[in-house]
Amino acid sequence: MMKIKTLIFAVLVGVSLTSTAQYSQLGMKNEFMLKVEGGYGFFMGNVGEVDKKTGRYNLDKFYSMANANVMAGVNISQDWFLGGGAGFCYFPSRNQKNFESLMGANVFIDMDFRPIWKAVMGLDYQPTSIKFAPMIGVRAGGSMLFAKNMLFTPLAEVYGGLNWYYWYHIHGMRNMTRNWHSFYATIGVAYMQQTVFLPVRLGWRW
């Protein structure tokens, strides 16, 4: 069983990496993009069946989550991002001091939508004065908990947030091809390791 879980995790890593392998062949409206982010996930509750041997959930002691992610992929027609990512997780047990903190890793496919293009008389354009834009996104992948049995579970997340497009305000009209660079903040609902979290994150895309 351990070999199967490790194989599944390796496949997910491969999928996330291959999503960025062909960025040099992207079209005019498609650009290679990186995203980095960090945040904190508040414990919301446990779901699913407890382990038959231990009678416990994977994270059953009110574990919260500190998390850092790196993503790479394609910026599609300014509005869309599709790529793969990997992250490191730290699970401190905030209410149970006698239980040790845990660590883990995630790999996932990430997609978000930021409506920053306008349409006038059938022609699309990006306003140079754009400051903020909303964002919605989804993620799916796998989560590995670095416990004695290396526990592996699916990962799923939905999130929404706000982008601040800082490039124009710092550089003016110079190099406007990078006007989609932004800082962003999100809040969402995530499931991993039989636990539901409320992750709040700050990130940077470029």
mmCIF file of C-alpha atoms in Angstrom:
data_model
loop_
_atom_site.group_PDB
_atom_site.id
_atom_site.type_symbol
_atom_site.label_atom_id
_atom_site.label_comp_id
_atom_site.label_asym_id
_atom_site.label_seq_id
_atom_site.Cartn_x
_atom_site.Cartn_y
_atom_site.Cartn_z
ATOM 1 C CA MET A 1 0.000 0.000 0.000
ATOM 2 C CA MET A 2 2.853 2.357 0.819
ATOM 3 C CA LYS A 3 4.377 1.776 -2.642
ATOM 4 C CA ILE A 4 1.046 2.566 -4.299
ATOM 5 C CA LYS A 5 0.661 5.821 -2.371
ATOM 6 C CA THR A 6 4.222 6.850 -3.233
ATOM 7 C CA LEU A 7 3.597 6.077 -6.912
ATOM 8 C CA ILE A 8 0.405 8.157 -6.955
ATOM 9 C CA PHE A 9 2.227 11.038 -5.298
ATOM 10 C CA ALA A 10 5.054 10.817 -7.865
ATOM 11 C CA VAL A 11 2.531 10.861 -10.739
ATOM 12 C CA LEU A 12 0.931 14.012 -9.350
ATOM 13 C CA VAL A 13 4.367 15.651 -9.130
ATOM 14 C CA GLY A 14 4.999 14.733 -12.752
ATOM 15 C CA VAL A 15 1.679 16.186 -13.880
ATOM 16 C CA SER A 16 2.346 19.459 -12.078
ATOM 17 C CA LEU A 17 5.805 19.764 -13.688
ATOM 18 C CA THR A 18 4.758 18.852 -17.225
ATOM 19 C CA SER A 19 2.153 21.617 -17.175
ATOM 20 C CA THR A 20 5.044 24.095 -17.504
ATOM 21 C CA ALA A 21 7.422 22.168 -19.757
ATOM 22 C CA GLN A 22 6.355 23.769 -23.060
ATOM 23 C CA TYR A 23 6.120 27.437 -22.065
ATOM 24 C CA SER A 24 8.661 28.467 -24.743
ATOM 25 C CA GLN A 25 6.116 27.517 -27.435
ATOM 26 C CA LEU A 26 3.276 29.626 -26.090
ATOM 27 C CA GLY A 27 1.278 31.878 -28.398
ATOM 28 C CA MET A 28 1.140 35.666 -28.418
ATOM 29 C CA LYS A 29 -1.613 35.878 -25.818
ATOM 30 C CA ASN A 30 -0.127 33.154 -23.620
ATOM 31 C CA GLU A 31 2.804 33.767 -21.284
ATOM 32 C CA PHE A 32 4.766 31.753 -18.781
ATOM 33 C CA MET A 33 3.833 32.716 -15.206
ATOM 34 C CA LEU A 34 5.105 31.989 -11.708
ATOM 35 C CA LYS A 35 3.177 32.333 -8.461
ATOM 36 C CA VAL A 36 4.461 32.148 -4.905
ATOM 37 C CA GLU A 37 2.316 32.404 -1.807
ATOM 38 C CA GLY A 38 2.213 31.805 1.895
ATOM 39 C CA GLY A 39 -0.619 31.604 4.353
ATOM 40 C CA TYR A 40 -2.336 30.063 7.316
ATOM 41 C CA GLY A 41 -5.155 27.514 7.326
ATOM 42 C CA PHE A 42 -7.545 27.540 10.265
ATOM 43 C CA PHE A 43 -8.839 24.147 11.443
ATOM 44 C CA MET A 44 -12.539 23.724 10.633
ATOM 45 C CA GLY A 45 -13.210 20.040 11.335
ATOM 46 C CA ASN A 46 -12.532 16.417 10.453
ATOM 47 C CA VAL A 47 -14.419 14.445 7.814
ATOM 48 C CA GLY A 48 -14.385 10.846 6.588
ATOM 49 C CA GLU A 49 -13.724 7.589 8.409
ATOM 50 C CA VAL A 50 -11.253 7.213 11.259
ATOM 51 C CA ASP A 51 -8.297 4.874 10.926
ATOM 52 C CA LYS A 52 -9.384 1.347 11.892
ATOM 53 C CA LYS A 53 -6.133 0.611 13.740
ATOM 54 C CA THR A 54 -5.787 3.811 15.754
ATOM 55 C CA GLY A 55 -9.426 4.924 15.903
ATOM 56 C CA ARG A 56 -8.274 8.446 15.001
ATOM 57 C CA TYR A 57 -8.275 10.893 12.103
ATOM 58 C CA ASN A 58 -4.970 11.810 10.452
ATOM 59 C CA LEU A 59 -5.136 15.301 12.006
ATOM 60 C CA ASP A 60 -7.545 14.999 14.916
ATOM 61 C CA LYS A 61 -6.042 17.343 17.520
ATOM 62 C CA PHE A 62 -7.209 20.692 16.128
ATOM 63 C CA TYR A 63 -4.146 21.019 13.920
ATOM 64 C CA SER A 64 -3.975 24.302 12.031
ATOM 65 C CA MET A 65 -1.727 24.692 8.956
ATOM 66 C CA ALA A 66 1.040 27.091 7.932
ATOM 67 C CA ASN A 67 1.673 26.693 4.210
ATOM 68 C CA ALA A 68 3.973 27.932 1.418
ATOM 69 C CA ASN A 69 3.349 27.138 -2.277
ATOM 70 C CA VAL A 70 5.196 27.650 -5.564
ATOM 71 C CA MET A 71 3.310 27.366 -8.881
ATOM 72 C CA ALA A 72 4.331 27.576 -12.531
ATOM 73 C CA GLY A 73 2.138 27.544 -15.603
ATOM 74 C CA VAL A 74 0.532 29.491 -18.399
ATOM 75 C CA ASN A 75 -1.075 32.931 -18.255
ATOM 76 C CA ILE A 76 -3.788 32.512 -20.903
ATOM 77 C CA SER A 77 -5.150 35.671 -22.573
ATOM 78 C CA GLN A 78 -4.398 37.641 -19.398
ATOM 79 C CA ASP A 79 -7.550 36.431 -17.624
ATOM 80 C CA TRP A 80 -6.671 32.784 -16.915
ATOM 81 C CA PHE A 81 -3.893 30.865 -15.204
ATOM 82 C CA LEU A 82 -3.401 27.102 -15.524
ATOM 83 C CA GLY A 83 -0.416 25.317 -14.022
ATOM 84 C CA GLY A 84 1.007 22.981 -11.454
ATOM 85 C CA GLY A 85 2.372 23.582 -8.000
ATOM 86 C CA ALA A 86 3.994 22.102 -4.934
ATOM 87 C CA GLY A 87 3.867 23.228 -1.333
ATOM 88 C CA PHE A 88 5.242 22.617 2.135
ATOM 89 C CA CYS A 89 2.913 22.367 5.125
ATOM 90 C CA TYR A 90 3.544 22.746 8.842
ATOM 91 C CA PHE A 91 0.806 21.581 11.217
ATOM 92 C CA PRO A 92 1.104 23.020 14.736
ATOM 93 C CA SER A 93 -1.331 21.608 17.292
ATOM 94 C CA ARG A 94 -2.650 24.843 18.789
ATOM 95 C CA ASN A 95 -4.914 23.337 21.487
ATOM 96 C CA GLN A 96 -3.016 20.168 22.395
ATOM 97 C CA LYS A 97 0.447 21.069 23.667
ATOM 98 C CA ASN A 98 1.310 17.450 24.444
ATOM 99 C CA PHE A 99 1.089 16.465 20.767
ATOM 100 C CA GLU A 100 4.017 17.127 18.455
ATOM 101 C CA SER A 101 3.709 19.317 15.388
ATOM 102 C CA LEU A 102 3.686 17.602 11.998
ATOM 103 C CA MET A 103 4.923 18.392 8.503
ATOM 104 C CA GLY A 104 3.710 17.508 5.028
ATOM 105 C CA ALA A 105 3.862 18.306 1.322
ATOM 106 C CA ASN A 106 1.267 18.929 -1.408
ATOM 107 C CA VAL A 107 1.303 18.689 -5.204
ATOM 108 C CA PHE A 108 -1.622 20.017 -7.216
ATOM 109 C CA ILE A 109 -3.053 21.468 -10.404
ATOM 110 C CA ASP A 110 -4.045 25.130 -9.984
ATOM 111 C CA MET A 111 -6.425 27.209 -12.114
ATOM 112 C CA ASP A 112 -7.615 30.762 -11.491
ATOM 113 C CA PHE A 113 -9.662 33.371 -13.356
ATOM 114 C CA ARG A 114 -9.091 37.137 -13.165
ATOM 115 C CA PRO A 115 -11.434 39.196 -15.394
ATOM 116 C CA ILE A 116 -9.106 42.046 -16.433
ATOM 117 C CA TRP A 117 -9.844 42.242 -20.167
ATOM 118 C CA LYS A 118 -12.574 44.517 -21.508
ATOM 119 C CA ALA A 119 -14.520 44.298 -24.751
ATOM 120 C CA VAL A 120 -15.595 47.295 -26.870
ATOM 121 C CA MET A 121 -17.284 46.763 -30.239
ATOM 122 C CA GLY A 122 -16.027 43.206 -30.343
ATOM 123 C CA LEU A 123 -12.398 44.088 -29.584
ATOM 124 C CA ASP A 124 -10.677 42.955 -26.394
ATOM 125 C CA TYR A 125 -8.236 45.184 -24.581
ATOM 126 C CA GLN A 126 -6.639 45.518 -21.152
ATOM 127 C CA PRO A 127 -7.076 48.949 -19.509
ATOM 128 C CA THR A 128 -3.669 50.365 -18.609
ATOM 129 C CA SER A 129 -5.136 52.023 -15.533
ATOM 130 C CA ILE A 130 -6.423 48.790 -13.999
ATOM 131 C CA LYS A 131 -5.775 48.655 -10.250
ATOM 132 C CA PHE A 132 -7.740 45.763 -8.789
ATOM 133 C CA ALA A 133 -9.481 42.660 -10.111
ATOM 134 C CA PRO A 134 -11.335 39.826 -8.364
ATOM 135 C CA MET A 135 -10.096 36.254 -8.611
ATOM 136 C CA ILE A 136 -11.637 32.823 -8.222
ATOM 137 C CA GLY A 137 -9.780 29.529 -8.422
ATOM 138 C CA VAL A 138 -9.704 25.780 -7.809
ATOM 139 C CA ARG A 139 -7.014 23.240 -6.963
ATOM 140 C CA ALA A 140 -6.879 19.447 -7.035
ATOM 141 C CA GLY A 141 -4.066 17.074 -6.213
ATOM 142 C CA GLY A 142 -2.610 15.070 -3.375
ATOM 143 C CA SER A 143 -1.335 15.633 0.165
ATOM 144 C CA MET A 144 1.398 13.657 1.925
ATOM 145 C CA LEU A 145 1.687 13.779 5.725
ATOM 146 C CA PHE A 146 5.160 12.996 7.060
ATOM 147 C CA ALA A 147 3.975 10.701 9.833
ATOM 148 C CA LYS A 148 5.085 7.163 10.664
ATOM 149 C CA ASN A 149 2.972 5.704 7.844
ATOM 150 C CA MET A 150 3.452 8.586 5.335
ATOM 151 C CA LEU A 151 -0.283 9.236 5.056
ATOM 152 C CA PHE A 152 -1.535 10.198 1.576
ATOM 153 C CA THR A 153 -4.957 11.716 0.784
ATOM 154 C CA PRO A 154 -6.569 13.680 -2.059
ATOM 155 C CA LEU A 155 -6.434 17.476 -1.929
ATOM 156 C CA ALA A 156 -9.176 19.818 -3.093
ATOM 157 C CA GLU A 157 -9.633 23.553 -2.674
ATOM 158 C CA VAL A 158 -11.787 26.428 -3.885
ATOM 159 C CA TYR A 159 -10.830 30.046 -3.222
ATOM 160 C CA GLY A 160 -11.568 33.652 -4.059
ATOM 161 C CA GLY A 161 -9.672 36.865 -3.622
ATOM 162 C CA LEU A 162 -8.435 40.174 -4.956
ATOM 163 C CA ASN A 163 -5.453 41.145 -7.163
ATOM 164 C CA TRP A 164 -3.589 44.446 -7.011
ATOM 165 C CA TYR A 165 -1.853 45.194 -10.329
ATOM 166 C CA TYR A 166 1.132 47.170 -9.102
ATOM 167 C CA TRP A 167 3.272 47.314 -12.263
ATOM 168 C CA TYR A 168 1.617 50.358 -13.865
ATOM 169 C CA HIS A 169 1.637 52.349 -10.620
ATOM 170 C CA ILE A 170 5.369 51.718 -10.095
ATOM 171 C CA HIS A 171 6.692 51.860 -13.670
ATOM 172 C CA GLY A 172 4.128 54.003 -15.487
ATOM 173 C CA MET A 173 3.805 53.263 -19.198
ATOM 174 C CA ARG A 174 7.182 51.507 -19.408
ATOM 175 C CA ASN A 175 7.072 47.823 -20.333
ATOM 176 C CA MET A 176 3.282 47.559 -20.225
ATOM 177 C CA THR A 177 3.496 43.918 -21.342
ATOM 178 C CA ARG A 178 4.010 43.126 -17.666
ATOM 179 C CA ASN A 179 0.987 45.000 -16.412
ATOM 180 C CA TRP A 180 -0.587 41.702 -15.304
ATOM 181 C CA HIS A 181 1.986 41.278 -12.505
ATOM 182 C CA SER A 182 0.149 41.469 -9.198
ATOM 183 C CA PHE A 183 0.056 40.864 -5.497
ATOM 184 C CA TYR A 184 -3.040 39.007 -4.325
ATOM 185 C CA ALA A 185 -4.916 37.900 -1.233
ATOM 186 C CA THR A 186 -7.275 34.919 -1.087
ATOM 187 C CA ILE A 187 -9.517 33.038 1.298
ATOM 188 C CA GLY A 188 -10.956 29.612 0.614
ATOM 189 C CA VAL A 189 -11.977 26.162 1.800
ATOM 190 C CA ALA A 190 -9.512 23.273 1.491
ATOM 191 C CA TYR A 191 -9.683 19.553 2.195
ATOM 192 C CA MET A 192 -6.668 17.342 2.900
ATOM 193 C CA GLN A 193 -5.674 14.655 5.393
ATOM 194 C CA GLN A 194 -9.323 14.084 6.465
ATOM 195 C CA THR A 195 -9.465 17.730 7.561
ATOM 196 C CA VAL A 196 -11.223 20.865 6.329
ATOM 197 C CA PHE A 197 -9.215 24.092 6.577
ATOM 198 C CA LEU A 198 -10.009 27.757 5.989
ATOM 199 C CA PRO A 199 -6.795 28.960 4.270
ATOM 200 C CA VAL A 200 -5.981 32.686 4.108
ATOM 201 C CA ARG A 201 -3.051 33.494 1.805
ATOM 202 C CA LEU A 202 -0.953 36.339 0.401
ATOM 203 C CA GLY A 203 0.786 35.809 -2.939
ATOM 204 C CA TRP A 204 2.760 37.302 -5.804
ATOM 205 C CA ARG A 205 2.373 36.502 -9.509
ATOM 206 C CA TRP A 206 4.836 37.519 -12.217
#
